C-alpha positions as YAML, in Angstrom:
chain: A
units: angstrom
residues:
- id: 1
  name: MET
  ca: [8.02, 24.09, -12.38]
- id: 2
  name: ILE
  ca: [10.19, 21.56, -10.77]
- id: 3
  name: GLY
  ca: [13.45, 21.89, -10.61]
- id: 4
  name: GLY
  ca: [16.47, 23.41, -8.98]
- id: 5
  name: GLU
  ca: [20.50, 22.63, -8.35]
- id: 6
  name: LYS
  ca: [19.97, 20.12, -5.96]
- id: 7
  name: GLY
  ca: [18.46, 16.24, -7.88]
- id: 8
  name: LEU
  ca: [14.59, 15.83, -6.93]
- id: 9
  name: ILE
  ca: [12.87, 12.73, -4.66]
- id: 10
  name: PHE
  ca: [9.79, 11.20, -6.79]
- id: 11
  name: MET
  ca: [7.56, 9.18, -5.46]
- id: 12
  name: PHE
  ca: [6.50, 7.50, -8.10]
- id: 13
  name: PRO
  ca: [2.85, 5.24, -7.62]
- id: 14
  name: CYS
  ca: [2.70, 1.46, -9.35]
- id: 15
  name: PRO
  ca: [-1.12, 0.62, -10.28]
- id: 16
  name: ILE
  ca: [-2.48, -2.17, -7.48]
- id: 17
  name: ALA
  ca: [-4.28, -3.63, -10.19]
- id: 18
  name: GLU
  ca: [-2.02, -5.25, -13.59]
- id: 19
  name: GLY
  ca: [-1.62, -3.57, -16.09]
- id: 20
  name: ASP
  ca: [-3.69, -0.12, -15.36]
- id: 21
  name: ILE
  ca: [-1.41, 2.55, -16.17]
- id: 22
  name: GLY
  ca: [-4.52, 5.29, -16.15]
- id: 23
  name: SER
  ca: [-5.17, 5.17, -13.39]
- id: 24
  name: LEU
  ca: [-1.83, 6.86, -12.60]
- id: 25
  name: SER
  ca: [-2.01, 10.56, -13.29]
- id: 26
  name: PRO
  ca: [-0.84, 12.22, -16.49]
- id: 27
  name: ASN
  ca: [1.98, 14.52, -14.45]
- id: 28
  name: ALA
  ca: [2.96, 11.58, -12.25]
- id: 29
  name: LEU
  ca: [3.26, 9.91, -16.37]
- id: 30
  name: HIS
  ca: [4.88, 12.79, -17.46]
- id: 31
  name: TRP
  ca: [7.77, 13.15, -15.02]
- id: 32
  name: LEU
  ca: [8.28, 9.26, -14.78]
- id: 33
  name: ARG
  ca: [9.62, 8.80, -18.68]
- id: 34
  name: GLN
  ca: [11.61, 11.59, -17.62]
- id: 35
  name: THR
  ca: [13.29, 10.06, -14.69]
- id: 36
  name: SER
  ca: [16.12, 7.92, -15.16]
- id: 37
  name: HIS
  ca: [17.69, 6.69, -11.65]
- id: 38
  name: PHE
  ca: [15.13, 4.47, -9.79]
- id: 39
  name: ILE
  ca: [15.10, 2.72, -6.09]
- id: 40
  name: VAL
  ca: [12.85, 0.27, -6.41]
- id: 41
  name: GLU
  ca: [11.10, -2.66, -4.38]
- id: 42
  name: ARG
  ca: [11.58, -5.53, -6.93]
- id: 43
  name: ALA
  ca: [13.98, -4.42, -9.86]
- id: 44
  name: LYS
  ca: [11.59, -7.52, -12.29]
- id: 45
  name: THR
  ca: [8.92, -5.23, -11.61]
- id: 46
  name: ALA
  ca: [10.01, -2.64, -11.98]
- id: 47
  name: ARG
  ca: [10.96, -2.77, -15.10]
- id: 48
  name: HIS
  ca: [8.21, -4.57, -15.96]
- id: 49
  name: PHE
  ca: [6.25, -1.61, -15.06]
- id: 50
  name: LEU
  ca: [8.49, 0.90, -16.47]
- id: 51
  name: LYS
  ca: [7.91, -0.70, -19.94]
- id: 52
  name: GLN
  ca: [4.18, -0.75, -19.85]
- id: 53
  name: ALA
  ca: [4.57, 3.00, -18.77]
- id: 54
  name: SER
  ca: [6.11, 3.32, -22.33]
- id: 55
  name: HIS
  ca: [9.31, 4.54, -20.42]
- id: 56
  name: PRO
  ca: [11.26, 6.44, -23.36]
- id: 57
  name: LEU
  ca: [14.93, 4.46, -22.80]
- id: 58
  name: THR
  ca: [15.91, 1.13, -22.86]
- id: 59
  name: MET
  ca: [15.40, -1.05, -19.81]
- id: 60
  name: SER
  ca: [19.98, -0.55, -20.67]
- id: 61
  name: GLY
  ca: [19.65, 3.05, -20.02]
- id: 62
  name: ILE
  ca: [18.05, 2.91, -16.82]
- id: 63
  name: THR
  ca: [19.58, 2.24, -13.78]
- id: 64
  name: ILE
  ca: [17.86, 0.71, -10.89]
- id: 65
  name: LEU
  ca: [18.07, -0.47, -7.73]
- id: 66
  name: GLU
  ca: [16.70, -2.44, -4.97]
- id: 67
  name: MET
  ca: [16.07, -1.32, -1.94]
- id: 68
  name: SER
  ca: [17.83, -3.44, 0.63]
- id: 69
  name: ASP
  ca: [18.95, -3.69, 4.30]
- id: 70
  name: ASP
  ca: [22.24, -5.78, 3.11]
- id: 71
  name: ASP
  ca: [24.22, -2.89, 1.61]
- id: 72
  name: GLN
  ca: [23.01, 1.44, 3.30]
- id: 73
  name: GLY
  ca: [26.62, 1.96, 2.06]
- id: 74
  name: GLU
  ca: [25.59, 1.62, -1.89]
- id: 75
  name: MET
  ca: [21.84, 2.83, -1.34]
- id: 76
  name: THR
  ca: [23.53, 5.80, -0.01]
- id: 77
  name: ARG
  ca: [26.26, 6.17, -2.94]
- id: 78
  name: PHE
  ca: [23.36, 5.93, -5.27]
- id: 79
  name: LEU
  ca: [21.12, 8.90, -3.30]
- id: 80
  name: GLU
  ca: [23.92, 11.14, -3.15]
- id: 81
  name: LEU
  ca: [22.98, 11.18, -6.53]
- id: 82
  name: THR
  ca: [20.84, 14.05, -6.21]
- id: 83
  name: LEU
  ca: [23.85, 16.07, -4.94]
- id: 84
  name: LYS
  ca: [25.05, 15.85, -8.40]
- id: 85
  name: GLY
  ca: [22.01, 17.23, -9.46]
- id: 86
  name: VAL
  ca: [20.08, 14.15, -10.48]
- id: 87
  name: ASN
  ca: [16.26, 12.92, -10.07]
- id: 88
  name: ILE
  ca: [15.65, 10.08, -8.34]
- id: 89
  name: GLY
  ca: [12.43, 8.16, -8.14]
- id: 90
  name: VAL
  ca: [11.03, 5.86, -5.65]
- id: 91
  name: LEU
  ca: [8.41, 2.45, -6.69]
- id: 92
  name: SER
  ca: [6.72, 0.40, -4.86]
- id: 93
  name: GLU
  ca: [5.25, -3.04, -5.54]
- id: 94
  name: ALA
  ca: [2.19, -1.70, -5.97]
- id: 95
  name: GLY
  ca: [0.14, 1.58, -4.90]
- id: 96
  name: CYS
  ca: [1.92, 4.40, -3.11]
- id: 97
  name: PRO
  ca: [5.84, 4.05, -1.81]
- id: 98
  name: GLY
  ca: [5.48, 5.08, 1.39]
- id: 99
  name: ILE
  ca: [2.38, 4.17, 2.49]
- id: 100
  name: ALA
  ca: [2.54, 0.44, 3.59]
- id: 101
  name: ASP
  ca: [6.17, 1.09, 2.33]
- id: 102
  name: PRO
  ca: [9.85, 0.78, 2.56]
- id: 103
  name: GLY
  ca: [9.69, 4.13, 0.28]
- id: 104
  name: ALA
  ca: [9.52, 5.99, 3.98]
- id: 105
  name: SER
  ca: [12.96, 5.35, 4.43]
- id: 106
  name: VAL
  ca: [14.30, 6.97, 1.59]
- id: 107
  name: ALA
  ca: [11.48, 10.31, 1.61]
- id: 108
  name: ALA
  ca: [13.44, 10.84, 5.03]
- id: 109
  name: TRP
  ca: [16.90, 10.43, 4.29]
- id: 110
  name: ALA
  ca: [15.68, 13.03, 1.40]
- id: 111
  name: HIS
  ca: [14.32, 15.90, 4.44]
- id: 112
  name: ASN
  ca: [17.60, 15.13, 6.41]
- id: 113
  name: ARG
  ca: [19.53, 17.05, 3.16]
- id: 114
  name: ASN
  ca: [17.51, 19.45, 2.46]
- id: 115
  name: ILE
  ca: [16.45, 17.35, -0.79]
- id: 116
  name: ARG
  ca: [13.23, 18.00, -2.19]
- id: 117
  name: VAL
  ca: [10.47, 15.17, -1.91]
- id: 118
  name: VAL
  ca: [7.65, 14.86, -4.83]
- id: 119
  name: PRO
  ca: [4.84, 12.67, -4.00]
- id: 120
  name: PHE
  ca: [2.02, 12.31, -7.42]
- id: 121
  name: VAL
  ca: [-1.26, 10.94, -6.60]
- id: 122
  name: GLY
  ca: [-1.94, 7.32, -7.91]
- id: 123
  name: PRO
  ca: [-3.35, 4.69, -6.08]
- id: 124
  name: SER
  ca: [-2.98, 3.11, -2.76]
- id: 125
  name: SER
  ca: [-5.52, -0.21, -1.78]
- id: 126
  name: ILE
  ca: [-5.33, 1.40, 1.68]
- id: 127
  name: PHE
  ca: [-7.21, 4.55, 0.86]
- id: 128
  name: LEU
  ca: [-9.58, 3.47, -1.50]
- id: 129
  name: ALA
  ca: [-11.31, 1.07, 1.07]
- id: 130
  name: LEU
  ca: [-11.75, 3.21, 4.20]
- id: 131
  name: MET
  ca: [-12.99, 5.97, 0.66]
- id: 132
  name: ALA
  ca: [-15.58, 2.88, -0.12]
- id: 133
  name: SER
  ca: [-15.97, 1.24, 3.49]
- id: 134
  name: GLY
  ca: [-18.52, 3.87, 4.42]
- id: 135
  name: PHE
  ca: [-16.27, 4.69, 7.31]
- id: 136
  name: SER
  ca: [-15.01, 7.22, 9.29]
- id: 137
  name: GLY
  ca: [-12.43, 9.36, 7.51]
- id: 138
  name: GLN
  ca: [-11.93, 11.89, 10.05]
- id: 139
  name: SER
  ca: [-10.09, 9.50, 12.13]
- id: 140
  name: PHE
  ca: [-8.35, 6.06, 11.05]
- id: 141
  name: ALA
  ca: [-4.79, 3.70, 11.75]
- id: 142
  name: PHE
  ca: [-3.48, 1.00, 9.40]
- id: 143
  name: HIS
  ca: [-1.83, -1.66, 11.18]
- id: 144
  name: GLY
  ca: [-0.25, -3.58, 8.92]
- id: 145
  name: TYR
  ca: [-0.31, -7.47, 9.07]
- id: 146
  name: LEU
  ca: [-1.61, -9.02, 12.49]
- id: 147
  name: SER
  ca: [0.16, -12.05, 13.78]
- id: 148
  name: ASN
  ca: [-0.48, -15.46, 11.94]
- id: 149
  name: LYS
  ca: [-1.19, -17.14, 15.90]
- id: 150
  name: LYS
  ca: [-4.81, -17.70, 16.76]
- id: 151
  name: PRO
  ca: [-4.22, -16.45, 20.88]
- id: 152
  name: GLU
  ca: [-2.47, -13.14, 19.49]
- id: 153
  name: LEU
  ca: [-4.92, -12.54, 16.34]
- id: 154
  name: VAL
  ca: [-7.86, -12.12, 18.49]
- id: 155
  name: HIS
  ca: [-6.97, -10.59, 21.05]
- id: 156
  name: GLN
  ca: [-5.18, -7.99, 18.65]
- id: 157
  name: LEU
  ca: [-8.86, -7.92, 17.17]
- id: 158
  name: ARG
  ca: [-10.54, -7.39, 20.18]
- id: 159
  name: GLN
  ca: [-8.33, -4.93, 20.79]
- id: 160
  name: LEU
  ca: [-9.06, -3.13, 17.61]
- id: 161
  name: GLU
  ca: [-12.64, -3.65, 17.90]
- id: 162
  name: ALA
  ca: [-12.51, -2.09, 21.16]
- id: 163
  name: SER
  ca: [-10.89, 1.16, 20.48]
- id: 164
  name: MET
  ca: [-13.04, 1.22, 17.44]
- id: 165
  name: LEU
  ca: [-15.94, 1.49, 20.07]
- id: 166
  name: LYS
  ca: [-14.85, 4.02, 22.71]
- id: 167
  name: THR
  ca: [-12.98, 6.75, 19.98]
- id: 168
  name: ASP
  ca: [-15.02, 5.64, 16.30]
- id: 169
  name: GLN
  ca: [-11.41, 5.33, 15.07]
- id: 170
  name: THR
  ca: [-11.86, 3.27, 11.53]
- id: 171
  name: GLN
  ca: [-9.27, 0.45, 12.13]
- id: 172
  name: ILE
  ca: [-7.48, -1.10, 8.87]
- id: 173
  name: PHE
  ca: [-5.50, -4.52, 8.81]
- id: 174
  name: ILE
  ca: [-3.84, -6.34, 5.74]
- id: 175
  name: GLU
  ca: [-3.09, -10.28, 4.86]
- id: 176
  name: THR
  ca: [-1.48, -12.56, 2.74]
- id: 177
  name: PRO
  ca: [-4.06, -13.16, 0.35]
- id: 178
  name: TYR
  ca: [-3.59, -16.99, 1.56]
- id: 179
  name: ARG
  ca: [-4.26, -16.66, 5.14]
- id: 180
  name: ASN
  ca: [-8.00, -15.12, 3.98]
- id: 181
  name: GLY
  ca: [-9.91, -18.12, 4.97]
- id: 182
  name: PHE
  ca: [-8.04, -18.37, 8.64]
- id: 183
  name: ILE
  ca: [-8.47, -13.93, 8.87]
- id: 184
  name: LEU
  ca: [-12.24, -14.61, 7.64]
- id: 185
  name: GLU
  ca: [-13.31, -17.20, 10.69]
- id: 186
  name: THR
  ca: [-10.76, -15.87, 12.93]
- id: 187
  name: LEU
  ca: [-13.13, -12.44, 12.63]
- id: 188
  name: LEU
  ca: [-16.23, -13.69, 12.62]
- id: 189
  name: SER
  ca: [-15.50, -15.90, 16.01]
- id: 190
  name: CYS
  ca: [-14.20, -13.36, 18.23]
- id: 191
  name: LEU
  ca: [-15.99, -9.68, 17.26]
- id: 192
  name: LYS
  ca: [-19.48, -8.77, 18.82]
- id: 193
  name: GLU
  ca: [-22.61, -9.30, 16.29]
- id: 194
  name: ASN
  ca: [-23.22, -6.03, 16.28]
- id: 195
  name: THR
  ca: [-19.45, -5.02, 14.47]
- id: 196
  name: ARG
  ca: [-19.33, -3.58, 11.44]
- id: 197
  name: LEU
  ca: [-16.62, -5.53, 8.99]
- id: 198
  name: CYS
  ca: [-16.09, -3.94, 5.63]
- id: 199
  name: ILE
  ca: [-13.10, -6.22, 2.99]
- id: 200
  name: ALA
  ca: [-11.98, -4.98, 0.08]
- id: 201
  name: CYS
  ca: [-10.82, -7.12, -2.20]
- id: 202
  name: ASP
  ca: [-9.15, -6.78, -5.68]
- id: 203
  name: ILE
  ca: [-9.30, -3.45, -5.94]
- id: 204
  name: GLY
  ca: [-9.00, -1.60, -8.95]
- id: 205
  name: SER
  ca: [-9.43, -4.90, -11.38]
- id: 206
  name: PRO
  ca: [-12.19, -6.20, -12.63]
- id: 207
  name: ASN
  ca: [-13.10, -8.74, -9.61]
- id: 208
  name: GLU
  ca: [-13.04, -5.09, -7.66]
- id: 209
  name: ASP
  ca: [-15.08, -6.93, -4.50]
- id: 210
  name: ILE
  ca: [-16.35, -4.39, -1.93]
- id: 211
  name: ILE
  ca: [-18.72, -5.62, 1.11]
- id: 212
  name: GLN
  ca: [-19.25, -3.58, 4.42]
- id: 213
  name: GLN
  ca: [-22.36, -5.06, 6.40]
- id: 214
  name: PRO
  ca: [-22.67, -6.43, 10.13]
- id: 215
  name: VAL
  ca: [-20.72, -9.17, 12.07]
- id: 216
  name: SER
  ca: [-23.67, -10.91, 12.28]
- id: 217
  name: LYS
  ca: [-24.54, -10.90, 8.38]
- id: 218
  name: TRP
  ca: [-21.03, -11.88, 7.44]
- id: 219
  name: ARG
  ca: [-21.96, -14.54, 9.58]
- id: 220
  name: THR
  ca: [-24.89, -16.13, 7.25]
- id: 221
  name: GLU
  ca: [-24.75, -14.75, 4.29]
- id: 222
  name: ASN
  ca: [-21.16, -14.38, 3.04]
- id: 223
  name: SER
  ca: [-20.64, -16.20, 0.29]
- id: 224
  name: VAL
  ca: [-17.67, -14.64, -1.40]
- id: 225
  name: ASN
  ca: [-14.48, -16.62, -1.77]
- id: 226
  name: TYR
  ca: [-10.95, -14.47, -0.80]
- id: 227
  name: HIS
  ca: [-8.77, -17.39, -1.29]
- id: 228
  name: LYS
  ca: [-5.43, -16.05, -2.39]
- id: 229
  name: ARG
  ca: [-6.98, -12.65, -3.09]
- id: 230
  name: PRO
  ca: [-5.71, -9.61, -1.98]
- id: 231
  name: CYS
  ca: [-7.56, -8.03, 0.48]
- id: 232
  name: ILE
  ca: [-8.15, -4.90, 3.31]
- id: 233
  name: TYR
  ca: [-9.77, -5.53, 6.52]
- id: 234
  name: LEU
  ca: [-11.83, -2.76, 8.62]
- id: 235
  name: ILE
  ca: [-13.33, -2.10, 11.14]
- id: 236
  name: GLY
  ca: [-16.11, 0.40, 12.21]
- id: 237
  name: SER
  ca: [-19.23, 1.85, 12.67]
- id: 238
  name: THR
  ca: [-21.27, 4.04, 10.59]
- id: 239
  name: SER
  ca: [-24.00, 6.80, 11.04]
- id: 240
  name: LYS
  ca: [-26.64, 4.64, 9.54]
...
């Protein structure tokens, strides 16, 4: 049973592939459809998702506030509705809010005021990539975006590789889709040939491509075009 005198903060996942509502749990969809107040990254994307999820209210009946650094007072006033018993849902652009996502600040606000935060099961491209990579899931680190300047990027990649070789900790990062060619070229030019690289592309879509192999094989056998396709990059090791 979910409920109480105070409202709740719901962390609602969104599909990472367009229109894939089936990737969300029935419980998440049930409570999503019971919620009328949302904090989101982009209102346009949120409305599109809520329509796809068959929310029973019209868009005019749903209150949506975009996350913004410009007016923290407005955000606080909106969140304080939970003190009056209103439930508020947090929506990411895709995947799970709070994981590589600004929704974490909303959860932190709630904990500081003894307001319950309720997370729901849903797709995360980071975790799905790790699951499929064959790399260690016992110890891993996610680094977000790396530098877009090649000298600094090379330094960062070599640091990640050294950390992985020393600790067996899987190293994970992302890049904007239009820079995939630059990232892959740099990876293959600076990593050791026996280091294993996994690229998980278009996760959850019909075009999903997840390949894990040594850098030496990437250099000679790579024929996949990653241009403008969302990718997760993983550097790791296997026991096989």
